[in-house]
């Protein structure tokens, strides 16, 4: 998959700077990686309800982090959304 290889490249860049592990971008990238792994797992195991719950929790965490980043720095938010190829959140 092209997306997973791109995410692994981003993670390698982030891992070089160990002080950036707490940054919003690194957390969103790691959550996105977990989300894609869980999604592929759930395609095989449709009745794994505990994994479904975990996926929903991780999605919520990523959504809150992206909302925070969107409020604080819109340019970094747009760049991250473009890199990860995920949809922009809906505004109310």
GROMACS .gro file of C-alpha atoms in nm:
model
   92
    1UNK     CA    1   0.000   0.000   0.000
    2UNK     CA    2   0.130   0.340  -0.090
    3UNK     CA    3  -0.025   0.512   0.211
    4UNK     CA    4   0.143   0.283   0.463
    5UNK     CA    5   0.485   0.325   0.308
    6UNK     CA    6   0.439   0.703   0.308
    7UNK     CA    7   0.336   0.696   0.674
    8UNK     CA    8   0.639   0.486   0.761
    9UNK     CA    9   0.861   0.748   0.592
   10UNK     CA   10   0.696   1.022   0.798
   11UNK     CA   11   0.741   0.815   1.114
   12UNK     CA   12   1.109   0.761   1.038
   13UNK     CA   13   1.157   1.134   0.997
   14UNK     CA   14   0.979   1.195   1.326
   15UNK     CA   15   1.175   0.922   1.509
   16UNK     CA   16   1.502   1.089   1.418
   17UNK     CA   17   1.395   1.381   1.636
   18UNK     CA   18   1.310   1.205   1.960
   19UNK     CA   19   1.213   1.532   2.122
   20UNK     CA   20   0.920   1.567   1.880
   21UNK     CA   21   0.736   1.256   2.002
   22UNK     CA   22   0.495   1.470   2.201
   23UNK     CA   23   0.412   1.694   1.908
   24UNK     CA   24   0.060   1.693   1.772
   25UNK     CA   25   0.181   1.590   1.427
   26UNK     CA   26   0.366   1.283   1.555
   27UNK     CA   27   0.066   1.175   1.762
   28UNK     CA   28  -0.172   1.215   1.467
   29UNK     CA   29   0.062   1.016   1.242
   30UNK     CA   30   0.091   0.734   1.495
   31UNK     CA   31  -0.288   0.729   1.549
   32UNK     CA   32  -0.339   0.718   1.172
   33UNK     CA   33  -0.102   0.423   1.148
   34UNK     CA   34  -0.293   0.241   1.425
   35UNK     CA   35  -0.626   0.322   1.259
   36UNK     CA   36  -0.516   0.176   0.927
   37UNK     CA   37  -0.384  -0.140   1.097
   38UNK     CA   38  -0.707  -0.187   1.294
   39UNK     CA   39  -0.918  -0.126   0.984
   40UNK     CA   40  -0.736  -0.397   0.791
   41UNK     CA   41  -0.772  -0.629   1.093
   42UNK     CA   42  -1.146  -0.564   1.113
   43UNK     CA   43  -1.191  -0.646   0.744
   44UNK     CA   44  -1.086  -1.003   0.830
   45UNK     CA   45  -1.247  -1.026   1.175
   46UNK     CA   46  -1.584  -0.856   1.143
   47UNK     CA   47  -1.714  -0.962   1.485
   48UNK     CA   48  -1.417  -0.840   1.688
   49UNK     CA   49  -1.616  -0.587   1.888
   50UNK     CA   50  -1.336  -0.497   2.128
   51UNK     CA   51  -1.117  -0.390   1.838
   52UNK     CA   52  -1.408  -0.190   1.698
   53UNK     CA   53  -1.436  -0.008   2.029
   54UNK     CA   54  -1.062   0.059   2.033
   55UNK     CA   55  -1.081   0.191   1.679
   56UNK     CA   56  -1.360   0.431   1.774
   57UNK     CA   57  -1.158   0.555   2.073
   58UNK     CA   58  -0.849   0.616   1.861
   59UNK     CA   59  -1.060   0.794   1.597
   60UNK     CA   60  -1.196   1.025   1.866
   61UNK     CA   61  -0.849   1.102   1.999
   62UNK     CA   62  -0.722   1.181   1.650
   63UNK     CA   63  -1.027   1.397   1.583
   64UNK     CA   64  -0.967   1.599   1.901
   65UNK     CA   65  -0.599   1.646   1.819
   66UNK     CA   66  -0.681   1.760   1.466
   67UNK     CA   67  -0.941   2.005   1.601
   68UNK     CA   68  -0.679   2.146   1.838
   69UNK     CA   69  -0.424   2.180   1.560
   70UNK     CA   70  -0.682   2.340   1.332
   71UNK     CA   71  -0.752   2.608   1.593
   72UNK     CA   72  -0.389   2.674   1.681
   73UNK     CA   73  -0.214   2.659   1.345
   74UNK     CA   74  -0.425   2.621   1.031
   75UNK     CA   75  -0.124   2.595   0.795
   76UNK     CA   76   0.029   2.300   0.983
   77UNK     CA   77  -0.315   2.138   0.994
   78UNK     CA   78  -0.363   2.167   0.616
   79UNK     CA   79  -0.013   2.032   0.551
   80UNK     CA   80  -0.068   1.733   0.779
   81UNK     CA   81  -0.407   1.654   0.625
   82UNK     CA   82  -0.249   1.662   0.280
   83UNK     CA   83   0.043   1.439   0.381
   84UNK     CA   84  -0.172   1.175   0.547
   85UNK     CA   85  -0.442   1.187   0.281
   86UNK     CA   86  -0.728   1.204   0.528
   87UNK     CA   87  -1.046   1.405   0.504
   88UNK     CA   88  -1.083   1.744   0.663
   89UNK     CA   89  -1.324   1.751   0.953
   90UNK     CA   90  -1.671   1.887   0.897
   91UNK     CA   91  -1.750   2.225   1.041
   92UNK     CA   92  -2.077   2.294   1.208
   0.00000   0.00000   0.00000
